[in-house]
PDB file of C-alpha atoms and ligand atoms in Angstrom:
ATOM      1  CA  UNK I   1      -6.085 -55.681 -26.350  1.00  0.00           C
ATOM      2  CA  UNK I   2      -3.113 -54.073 -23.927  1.00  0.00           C
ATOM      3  CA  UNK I   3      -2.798 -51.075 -26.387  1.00  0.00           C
ATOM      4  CA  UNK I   4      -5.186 -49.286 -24.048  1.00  0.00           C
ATOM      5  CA  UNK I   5      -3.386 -48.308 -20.907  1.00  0.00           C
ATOM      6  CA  UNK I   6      -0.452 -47.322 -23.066  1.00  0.00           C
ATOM      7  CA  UNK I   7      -2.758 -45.098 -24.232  1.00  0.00           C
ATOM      8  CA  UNK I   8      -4.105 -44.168 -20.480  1.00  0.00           C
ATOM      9  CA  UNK I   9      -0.370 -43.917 -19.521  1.00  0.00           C
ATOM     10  CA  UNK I  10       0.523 -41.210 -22.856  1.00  0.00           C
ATOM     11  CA  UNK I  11      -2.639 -38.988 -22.075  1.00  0.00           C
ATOM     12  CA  UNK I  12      -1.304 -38.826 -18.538  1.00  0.00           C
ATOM     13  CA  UNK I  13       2.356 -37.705 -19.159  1.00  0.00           C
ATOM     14  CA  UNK I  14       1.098 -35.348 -21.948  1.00  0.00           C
ATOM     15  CA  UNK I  15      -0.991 -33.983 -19.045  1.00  0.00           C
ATOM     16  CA  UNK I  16       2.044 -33.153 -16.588  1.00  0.00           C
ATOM     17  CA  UNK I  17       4.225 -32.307 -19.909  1.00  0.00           C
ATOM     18  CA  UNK I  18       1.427 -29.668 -20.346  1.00  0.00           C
ATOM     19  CA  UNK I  19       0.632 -28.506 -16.945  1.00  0.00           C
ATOM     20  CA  UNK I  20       4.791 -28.326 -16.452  1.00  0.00           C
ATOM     21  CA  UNK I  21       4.975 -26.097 -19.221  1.00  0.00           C
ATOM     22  CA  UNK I  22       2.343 -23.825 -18.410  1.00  0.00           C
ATOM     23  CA  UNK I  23       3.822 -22.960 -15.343  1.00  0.00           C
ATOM     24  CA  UNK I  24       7.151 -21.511 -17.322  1.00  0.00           C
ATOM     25  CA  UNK I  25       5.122 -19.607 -20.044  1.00  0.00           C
ATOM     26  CA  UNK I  26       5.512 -16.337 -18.277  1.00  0.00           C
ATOM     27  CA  UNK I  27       9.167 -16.956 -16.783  1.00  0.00           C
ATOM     28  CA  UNK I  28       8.761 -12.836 -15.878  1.00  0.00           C
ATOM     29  CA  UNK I  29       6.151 -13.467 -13.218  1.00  0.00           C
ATOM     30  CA  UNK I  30       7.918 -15.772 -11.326  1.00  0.00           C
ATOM     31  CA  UNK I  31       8.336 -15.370  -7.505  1.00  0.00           C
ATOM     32  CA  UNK I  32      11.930 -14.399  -7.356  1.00  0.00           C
ATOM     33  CA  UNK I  33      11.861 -11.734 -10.069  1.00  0.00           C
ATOM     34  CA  UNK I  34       8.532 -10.333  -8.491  1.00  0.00           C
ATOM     35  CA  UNK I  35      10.489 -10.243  -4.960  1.00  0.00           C
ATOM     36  CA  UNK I  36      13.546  -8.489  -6.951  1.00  0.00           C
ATOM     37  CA  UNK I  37      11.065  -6.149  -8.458  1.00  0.00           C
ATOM     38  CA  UNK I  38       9.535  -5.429  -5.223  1.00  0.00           C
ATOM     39  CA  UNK I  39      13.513  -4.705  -3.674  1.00  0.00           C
ATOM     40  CA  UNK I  40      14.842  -2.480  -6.523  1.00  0.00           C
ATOM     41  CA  UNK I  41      11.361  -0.482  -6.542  1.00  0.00           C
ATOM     42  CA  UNK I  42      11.583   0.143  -3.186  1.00  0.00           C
ATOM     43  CA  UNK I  43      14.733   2.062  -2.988  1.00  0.00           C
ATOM     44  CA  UNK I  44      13.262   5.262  -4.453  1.00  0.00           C
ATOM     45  CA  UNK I  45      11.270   5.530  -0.486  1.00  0.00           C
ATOM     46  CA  UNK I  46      12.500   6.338   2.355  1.00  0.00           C
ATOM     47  CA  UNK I  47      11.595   3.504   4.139  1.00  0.00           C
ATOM     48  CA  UNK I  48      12.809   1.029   1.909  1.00  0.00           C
ATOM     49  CA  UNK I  49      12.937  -2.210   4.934  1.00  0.00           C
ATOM     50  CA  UNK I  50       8.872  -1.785   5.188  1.00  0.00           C
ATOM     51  CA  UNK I  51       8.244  -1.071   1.917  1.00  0.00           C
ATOM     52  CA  UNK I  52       9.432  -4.403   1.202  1.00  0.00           C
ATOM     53  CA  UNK I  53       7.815  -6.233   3.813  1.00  0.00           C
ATOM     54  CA  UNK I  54       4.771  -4.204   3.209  1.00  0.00           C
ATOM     55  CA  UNK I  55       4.545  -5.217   0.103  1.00  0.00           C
ATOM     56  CA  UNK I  56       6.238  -8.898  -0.101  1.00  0.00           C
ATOM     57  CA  UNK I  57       2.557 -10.296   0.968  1.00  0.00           C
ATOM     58  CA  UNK I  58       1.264  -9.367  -2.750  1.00  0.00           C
ATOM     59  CA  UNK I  59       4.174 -10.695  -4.327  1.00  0.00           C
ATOM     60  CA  UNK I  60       1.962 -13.633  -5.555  1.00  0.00           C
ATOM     61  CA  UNK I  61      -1.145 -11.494  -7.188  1.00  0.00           C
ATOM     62  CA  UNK I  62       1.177  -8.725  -8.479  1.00  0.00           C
ATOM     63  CA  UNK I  63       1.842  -8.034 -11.872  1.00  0.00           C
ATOM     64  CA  UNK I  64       5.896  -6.556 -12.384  1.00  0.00           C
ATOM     65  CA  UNK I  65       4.189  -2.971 -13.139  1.00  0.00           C
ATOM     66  CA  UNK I  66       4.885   0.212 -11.438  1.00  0.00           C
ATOM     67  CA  UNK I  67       1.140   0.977 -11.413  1.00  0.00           C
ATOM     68  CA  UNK I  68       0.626  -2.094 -10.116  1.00  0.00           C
ATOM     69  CA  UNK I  69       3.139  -1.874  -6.961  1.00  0.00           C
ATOM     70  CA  UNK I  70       1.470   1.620  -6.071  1.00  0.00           C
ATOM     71  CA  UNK I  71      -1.909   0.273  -6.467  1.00  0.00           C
ATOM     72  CA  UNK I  72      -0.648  -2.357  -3.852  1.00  0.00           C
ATOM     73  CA  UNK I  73       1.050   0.430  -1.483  1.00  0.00           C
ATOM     74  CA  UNK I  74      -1.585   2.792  -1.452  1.00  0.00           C
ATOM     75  CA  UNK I  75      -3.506  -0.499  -0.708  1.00  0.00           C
ATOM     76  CA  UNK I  76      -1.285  -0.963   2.252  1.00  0.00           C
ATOM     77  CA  UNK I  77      -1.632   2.289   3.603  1.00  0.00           C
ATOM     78  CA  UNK I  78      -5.075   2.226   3.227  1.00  0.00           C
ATOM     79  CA  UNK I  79      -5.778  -1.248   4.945  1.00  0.00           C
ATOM     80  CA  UNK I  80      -3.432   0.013   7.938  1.00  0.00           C
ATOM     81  CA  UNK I  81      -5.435   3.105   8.114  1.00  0.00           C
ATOM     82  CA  UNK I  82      -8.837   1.190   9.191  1.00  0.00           C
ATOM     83  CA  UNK I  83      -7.543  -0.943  10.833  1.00  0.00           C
ATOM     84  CA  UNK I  84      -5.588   1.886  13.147  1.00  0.00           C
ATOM     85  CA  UNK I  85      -8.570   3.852  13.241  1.00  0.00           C
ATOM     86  CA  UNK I  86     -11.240   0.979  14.623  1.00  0.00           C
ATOM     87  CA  UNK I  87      -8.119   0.376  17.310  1.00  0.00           C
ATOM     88  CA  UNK I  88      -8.307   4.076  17.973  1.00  0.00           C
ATOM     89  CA  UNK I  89     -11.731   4.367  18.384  1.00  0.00           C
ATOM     90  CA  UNK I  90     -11.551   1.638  20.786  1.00  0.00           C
ATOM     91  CA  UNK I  91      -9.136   3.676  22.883  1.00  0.00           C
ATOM     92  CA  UNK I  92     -11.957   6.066  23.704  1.00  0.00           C
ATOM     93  CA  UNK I  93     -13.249   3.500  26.595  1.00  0.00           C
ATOM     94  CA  UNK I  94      -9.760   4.057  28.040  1.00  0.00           C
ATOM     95  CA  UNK I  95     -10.596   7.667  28.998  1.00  0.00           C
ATOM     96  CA  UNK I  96      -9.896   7.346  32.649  1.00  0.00           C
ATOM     97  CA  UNK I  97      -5.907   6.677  31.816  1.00  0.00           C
ATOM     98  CA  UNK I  98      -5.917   9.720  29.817  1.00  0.00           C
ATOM     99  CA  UNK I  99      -5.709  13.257  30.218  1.00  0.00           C
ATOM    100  CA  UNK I 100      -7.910  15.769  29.523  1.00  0.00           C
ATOM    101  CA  UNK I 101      -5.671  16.840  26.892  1.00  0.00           C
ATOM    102  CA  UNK I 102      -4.770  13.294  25.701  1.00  0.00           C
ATOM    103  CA  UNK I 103      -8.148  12.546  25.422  1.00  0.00           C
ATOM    104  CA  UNK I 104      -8.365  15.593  23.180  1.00  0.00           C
ATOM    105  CA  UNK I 105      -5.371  14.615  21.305  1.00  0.00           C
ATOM    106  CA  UNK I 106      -6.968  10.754  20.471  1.00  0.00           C
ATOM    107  CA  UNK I 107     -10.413  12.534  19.464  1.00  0.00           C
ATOM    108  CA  UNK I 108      -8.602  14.779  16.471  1.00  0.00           C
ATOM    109  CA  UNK I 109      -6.518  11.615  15.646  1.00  0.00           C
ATOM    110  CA  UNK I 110      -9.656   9.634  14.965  1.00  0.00           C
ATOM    111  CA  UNK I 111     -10.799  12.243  12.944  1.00  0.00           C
ATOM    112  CA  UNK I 112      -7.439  12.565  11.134  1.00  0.00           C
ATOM    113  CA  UNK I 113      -7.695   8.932  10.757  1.00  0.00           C
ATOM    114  CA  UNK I 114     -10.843   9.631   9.128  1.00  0.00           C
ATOM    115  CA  UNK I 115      -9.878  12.016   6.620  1.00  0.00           C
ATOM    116  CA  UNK I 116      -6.611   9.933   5.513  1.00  0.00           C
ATOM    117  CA  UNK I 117      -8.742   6.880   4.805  1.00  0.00           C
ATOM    118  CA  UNK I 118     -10.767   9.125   3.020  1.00  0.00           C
ATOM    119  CA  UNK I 119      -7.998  10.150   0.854  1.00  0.00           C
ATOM    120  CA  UNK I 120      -6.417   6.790   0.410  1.00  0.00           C
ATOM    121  CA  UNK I 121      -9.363   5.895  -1.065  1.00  0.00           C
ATOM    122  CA  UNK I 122      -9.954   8.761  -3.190  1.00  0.00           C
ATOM    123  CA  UNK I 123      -6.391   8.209  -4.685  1.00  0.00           C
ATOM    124  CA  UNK I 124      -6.294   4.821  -5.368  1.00  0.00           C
ATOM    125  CA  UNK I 125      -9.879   5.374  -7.474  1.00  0.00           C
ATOM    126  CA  UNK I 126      -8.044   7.251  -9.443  1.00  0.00           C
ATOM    127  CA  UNK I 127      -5.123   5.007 -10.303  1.00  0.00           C
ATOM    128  CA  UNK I 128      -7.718   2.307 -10.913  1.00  0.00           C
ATOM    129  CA  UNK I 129      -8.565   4.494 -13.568  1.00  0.00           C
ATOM    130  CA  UNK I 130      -5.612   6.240 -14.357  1.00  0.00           C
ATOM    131  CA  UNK I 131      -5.243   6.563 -18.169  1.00  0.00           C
ATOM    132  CA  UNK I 132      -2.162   7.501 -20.367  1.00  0.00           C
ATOM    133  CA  UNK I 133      -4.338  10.420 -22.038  1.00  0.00           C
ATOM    134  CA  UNK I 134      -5.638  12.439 -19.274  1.00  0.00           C
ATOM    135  CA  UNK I 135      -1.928  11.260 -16.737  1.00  0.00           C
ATOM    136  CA  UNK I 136      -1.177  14.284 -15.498  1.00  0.00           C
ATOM    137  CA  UNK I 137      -4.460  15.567 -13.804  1.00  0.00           C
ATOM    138  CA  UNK I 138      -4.600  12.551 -12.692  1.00  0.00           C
ATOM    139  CA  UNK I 139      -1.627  12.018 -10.354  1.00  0.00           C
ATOM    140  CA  UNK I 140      -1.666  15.576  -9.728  1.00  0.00           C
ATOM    141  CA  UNK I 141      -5.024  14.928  -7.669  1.00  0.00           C
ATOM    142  CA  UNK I 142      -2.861  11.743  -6.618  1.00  0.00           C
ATOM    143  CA  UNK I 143      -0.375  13.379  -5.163  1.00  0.00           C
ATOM    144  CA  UNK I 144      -2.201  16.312  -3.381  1.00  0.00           C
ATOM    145  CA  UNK I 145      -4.407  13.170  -1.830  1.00  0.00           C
ATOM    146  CA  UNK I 146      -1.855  11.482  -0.491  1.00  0.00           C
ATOM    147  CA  UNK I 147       0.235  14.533   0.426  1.00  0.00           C
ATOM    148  CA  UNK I 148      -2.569  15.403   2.378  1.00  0.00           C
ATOM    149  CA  UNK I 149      -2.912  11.731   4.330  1.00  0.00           C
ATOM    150  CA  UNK I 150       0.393  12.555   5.132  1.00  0.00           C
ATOM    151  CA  UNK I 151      -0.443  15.561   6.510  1.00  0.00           C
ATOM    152  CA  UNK I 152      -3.236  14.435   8.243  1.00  0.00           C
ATOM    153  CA  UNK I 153      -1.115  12.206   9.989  1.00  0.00           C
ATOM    154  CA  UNK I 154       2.015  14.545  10.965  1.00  0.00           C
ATOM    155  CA  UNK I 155      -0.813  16.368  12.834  1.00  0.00           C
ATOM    156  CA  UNK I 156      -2.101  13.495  14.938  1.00  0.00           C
ATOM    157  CA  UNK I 157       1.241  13.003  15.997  1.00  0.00           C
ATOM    158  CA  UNK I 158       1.323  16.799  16.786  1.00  0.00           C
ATOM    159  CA  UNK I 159      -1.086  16.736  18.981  1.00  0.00           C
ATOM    160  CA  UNK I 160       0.403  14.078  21.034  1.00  0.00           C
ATOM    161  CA  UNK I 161       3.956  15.901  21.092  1.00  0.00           C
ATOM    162  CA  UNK I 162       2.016  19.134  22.374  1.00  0.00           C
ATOM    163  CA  UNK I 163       0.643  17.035  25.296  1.00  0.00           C
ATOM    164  CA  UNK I 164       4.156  15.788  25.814  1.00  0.00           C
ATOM    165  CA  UNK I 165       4.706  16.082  29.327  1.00  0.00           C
ATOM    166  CA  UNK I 166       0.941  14.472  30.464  1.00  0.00           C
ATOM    167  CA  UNK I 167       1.535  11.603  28.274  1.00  0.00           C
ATOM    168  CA  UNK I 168       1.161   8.291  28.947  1.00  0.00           C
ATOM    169  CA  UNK I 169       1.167   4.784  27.380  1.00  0.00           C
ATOM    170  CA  UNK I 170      -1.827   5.300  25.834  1.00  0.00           C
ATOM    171  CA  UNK I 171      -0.186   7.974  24.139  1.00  0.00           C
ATOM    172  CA  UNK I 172       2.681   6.542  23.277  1.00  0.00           C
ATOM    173  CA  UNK I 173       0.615   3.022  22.068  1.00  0.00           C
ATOM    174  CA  UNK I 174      -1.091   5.486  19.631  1.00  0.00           C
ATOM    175  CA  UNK I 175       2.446   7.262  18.163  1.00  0.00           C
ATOM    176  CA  UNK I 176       4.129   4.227  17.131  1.00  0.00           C
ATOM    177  CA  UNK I 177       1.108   3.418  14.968  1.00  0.00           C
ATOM    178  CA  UNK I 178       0.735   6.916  13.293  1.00  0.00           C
ATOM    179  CA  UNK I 179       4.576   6.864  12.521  1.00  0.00           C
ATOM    180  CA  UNK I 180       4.072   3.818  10.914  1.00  0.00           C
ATOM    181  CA  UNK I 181       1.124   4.709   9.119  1.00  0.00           C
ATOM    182  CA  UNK I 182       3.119   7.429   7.941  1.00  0.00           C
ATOM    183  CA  UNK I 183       6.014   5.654   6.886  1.00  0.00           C
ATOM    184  CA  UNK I 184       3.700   3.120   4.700  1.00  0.00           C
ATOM    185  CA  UNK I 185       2.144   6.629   3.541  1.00  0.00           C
ATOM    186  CA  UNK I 186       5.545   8.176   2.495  1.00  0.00           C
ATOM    187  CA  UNK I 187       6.450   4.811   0.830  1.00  0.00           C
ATOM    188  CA  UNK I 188       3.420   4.740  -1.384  1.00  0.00           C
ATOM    189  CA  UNK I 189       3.840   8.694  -2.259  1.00  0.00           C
ATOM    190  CA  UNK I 190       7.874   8.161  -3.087  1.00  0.00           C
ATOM    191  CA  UNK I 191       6.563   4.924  -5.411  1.00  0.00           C
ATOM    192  CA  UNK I 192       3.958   7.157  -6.972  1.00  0.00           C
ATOM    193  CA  UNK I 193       6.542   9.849  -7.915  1.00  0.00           C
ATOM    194  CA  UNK I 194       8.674   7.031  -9.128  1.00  0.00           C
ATOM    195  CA  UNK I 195       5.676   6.303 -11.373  1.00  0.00           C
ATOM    196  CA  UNK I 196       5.176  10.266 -12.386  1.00  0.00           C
ATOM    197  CA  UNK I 197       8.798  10.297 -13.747  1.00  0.00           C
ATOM    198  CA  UNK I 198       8.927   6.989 -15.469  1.00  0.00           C
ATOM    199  CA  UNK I 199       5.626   6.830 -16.971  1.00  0.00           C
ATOM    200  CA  UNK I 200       6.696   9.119 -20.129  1.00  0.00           C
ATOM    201  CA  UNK I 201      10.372   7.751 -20.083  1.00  0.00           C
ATOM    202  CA  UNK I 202       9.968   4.932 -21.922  1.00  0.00           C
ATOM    203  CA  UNK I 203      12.548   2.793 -20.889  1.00  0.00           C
ATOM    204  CA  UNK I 204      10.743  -0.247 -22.107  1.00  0.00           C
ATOM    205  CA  UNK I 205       9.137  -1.720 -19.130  1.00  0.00           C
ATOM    206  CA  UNK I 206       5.821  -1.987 -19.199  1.00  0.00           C
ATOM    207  CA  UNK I 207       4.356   0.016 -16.287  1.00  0.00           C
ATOM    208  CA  UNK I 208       0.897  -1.101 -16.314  1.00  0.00           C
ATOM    209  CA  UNK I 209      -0.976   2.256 -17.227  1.00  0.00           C
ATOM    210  CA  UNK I 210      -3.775   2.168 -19.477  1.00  0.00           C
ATOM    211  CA  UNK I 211      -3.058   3.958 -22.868  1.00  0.00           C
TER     212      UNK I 211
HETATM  213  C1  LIG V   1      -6.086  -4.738  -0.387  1.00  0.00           C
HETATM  214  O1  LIG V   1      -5.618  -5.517   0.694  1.00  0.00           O
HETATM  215  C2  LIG V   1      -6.585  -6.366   1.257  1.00  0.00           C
HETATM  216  C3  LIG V   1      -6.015  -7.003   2.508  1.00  0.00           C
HETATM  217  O2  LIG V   1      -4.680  -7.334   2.367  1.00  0.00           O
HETATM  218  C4  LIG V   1      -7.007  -7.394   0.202  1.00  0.00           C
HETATM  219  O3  LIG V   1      -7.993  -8.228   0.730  1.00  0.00           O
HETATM  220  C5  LIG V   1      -7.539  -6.646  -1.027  1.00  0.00           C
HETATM  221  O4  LIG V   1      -7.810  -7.566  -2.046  1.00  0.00           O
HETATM  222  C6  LIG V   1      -6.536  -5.640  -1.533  1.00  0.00           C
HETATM  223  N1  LIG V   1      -7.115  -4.834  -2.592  1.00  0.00           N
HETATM  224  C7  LIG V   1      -6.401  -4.436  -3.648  1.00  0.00           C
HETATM  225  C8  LIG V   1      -7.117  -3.553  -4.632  1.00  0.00           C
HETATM  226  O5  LIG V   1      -5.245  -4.766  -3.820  1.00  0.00           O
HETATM  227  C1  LIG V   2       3.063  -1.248  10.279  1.00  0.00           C
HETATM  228  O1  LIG V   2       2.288  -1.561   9.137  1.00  0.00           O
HETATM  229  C2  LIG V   2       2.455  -2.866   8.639  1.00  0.00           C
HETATM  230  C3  LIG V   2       1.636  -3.001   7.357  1.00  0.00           C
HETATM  231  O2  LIG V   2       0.272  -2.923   7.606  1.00  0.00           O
HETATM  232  C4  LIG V   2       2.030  -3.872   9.698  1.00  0.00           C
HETATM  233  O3  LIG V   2       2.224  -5.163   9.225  1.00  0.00           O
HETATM  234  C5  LIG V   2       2.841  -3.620  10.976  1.00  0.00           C
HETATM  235  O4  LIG V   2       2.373  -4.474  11.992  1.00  0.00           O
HETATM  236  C6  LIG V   2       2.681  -2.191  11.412  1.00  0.00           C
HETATM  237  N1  LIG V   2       3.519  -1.908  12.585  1.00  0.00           N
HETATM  238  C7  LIG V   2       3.064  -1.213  13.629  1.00  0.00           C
HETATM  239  C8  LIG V   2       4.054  -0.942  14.692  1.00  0.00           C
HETATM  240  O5  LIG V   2       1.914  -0.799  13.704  1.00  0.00           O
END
């Protein structure tokens, strides 16, 4: 009988029929509306440019949520943090470019660097758990942690403007990397507040909190 590989050949296109669709079913989660989500989201902070490269990498595992695009910045911010803080640390075997006063200046950094991964961490715990009933405790202890990283960081980069006139490139290696950390900071607080006033509003969108 020849019947059989028509058969073969009608189980296979079913197959990509099926598989075609499946890719379509959720038309919402598509890359380009994810990447638009990402853009119009990001205006709210004030560094919109690195918010959106910042967060363009999770384009692909995020959901179009609010809670889900501060979970990712906080993420950011947090991942930066470590990272900065290992390089930091490293710095410490530098000591003979620095001053006594830079080398000072690096030692309360690491510390701040410390206490804002800390805090990160503390915050985005809570938005993992962060639950329509009991909202506004919750990102009131959100904000004050990451109004605090912030802090934490504005004072690392005080210390390095009071040594000002001993400063070096070490110095100088270390500010660019607490501005940024500061900016991705500021970006995921702005996106947070964006999440405080819309939460309630009910505009529609689905922003990802639990009920
Ligand atoms: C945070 O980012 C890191 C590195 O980009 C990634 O491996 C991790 O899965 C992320 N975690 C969350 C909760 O998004
Ligand atoms: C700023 O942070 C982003 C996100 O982690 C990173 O990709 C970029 O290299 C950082 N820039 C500097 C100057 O540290």
């Amino acid at each position: 009988m020849d019947s059989r590989p028509a058969t073969v050949l009608v189980i296979i296109v079913s197959a990509i029929m099926a598989s075609a669709t499946a890719k379509d079913v959720n038309p919402q989660h598509s890359g380009t509306s994810i990447a638009e989500f990402i853009k119009s989201s990001c205006q709210v902070s004030r560094y919109p440019q690195l918010c959106v490269s910042s967060l363009s990498p999770y384009a692909g595992s995020l959901k179009p949520t609010l809670c889900d695009l501060v979970k990712a910045a906080m993420n950011v911010s947090l991942v930066n943090a470590r990272t900065v803080s290992v390089w930091a640390a490293g710095l410490k075997g530098r000591s003979a470019e620095m001053s006594e006063r830079e080398r000072a200046a690096l030692n309360d950094c690491i510390q701040n660097f410390d206490d804002t991964v800390d805090e990160i961490q503390k915050s985005l715990k809570e938005l993992e758990q962060l639950q329509r009933s009991n909202f506004n405790p919750q990102m009131n202890d959100m904000q004050t942690f990451m109004s605090a990283a912030l802090t934490d960081q504005g004072s690392c980069l005080n210390g390095f403007e009071d040594v000002k006139a001993a400063a070096g490139k070490i110095s100088a290696m270390v500010k660019v990397r607490v501005q940024n950390e500061s900016e991705l900071i500021s970006n995921a607080l702005a996106l947070l507040n964006a999440l405080a006033l819309n939460a309630f509003a009910n505009t529609g969108v689905d922003d990802g909190i639990h009920a």
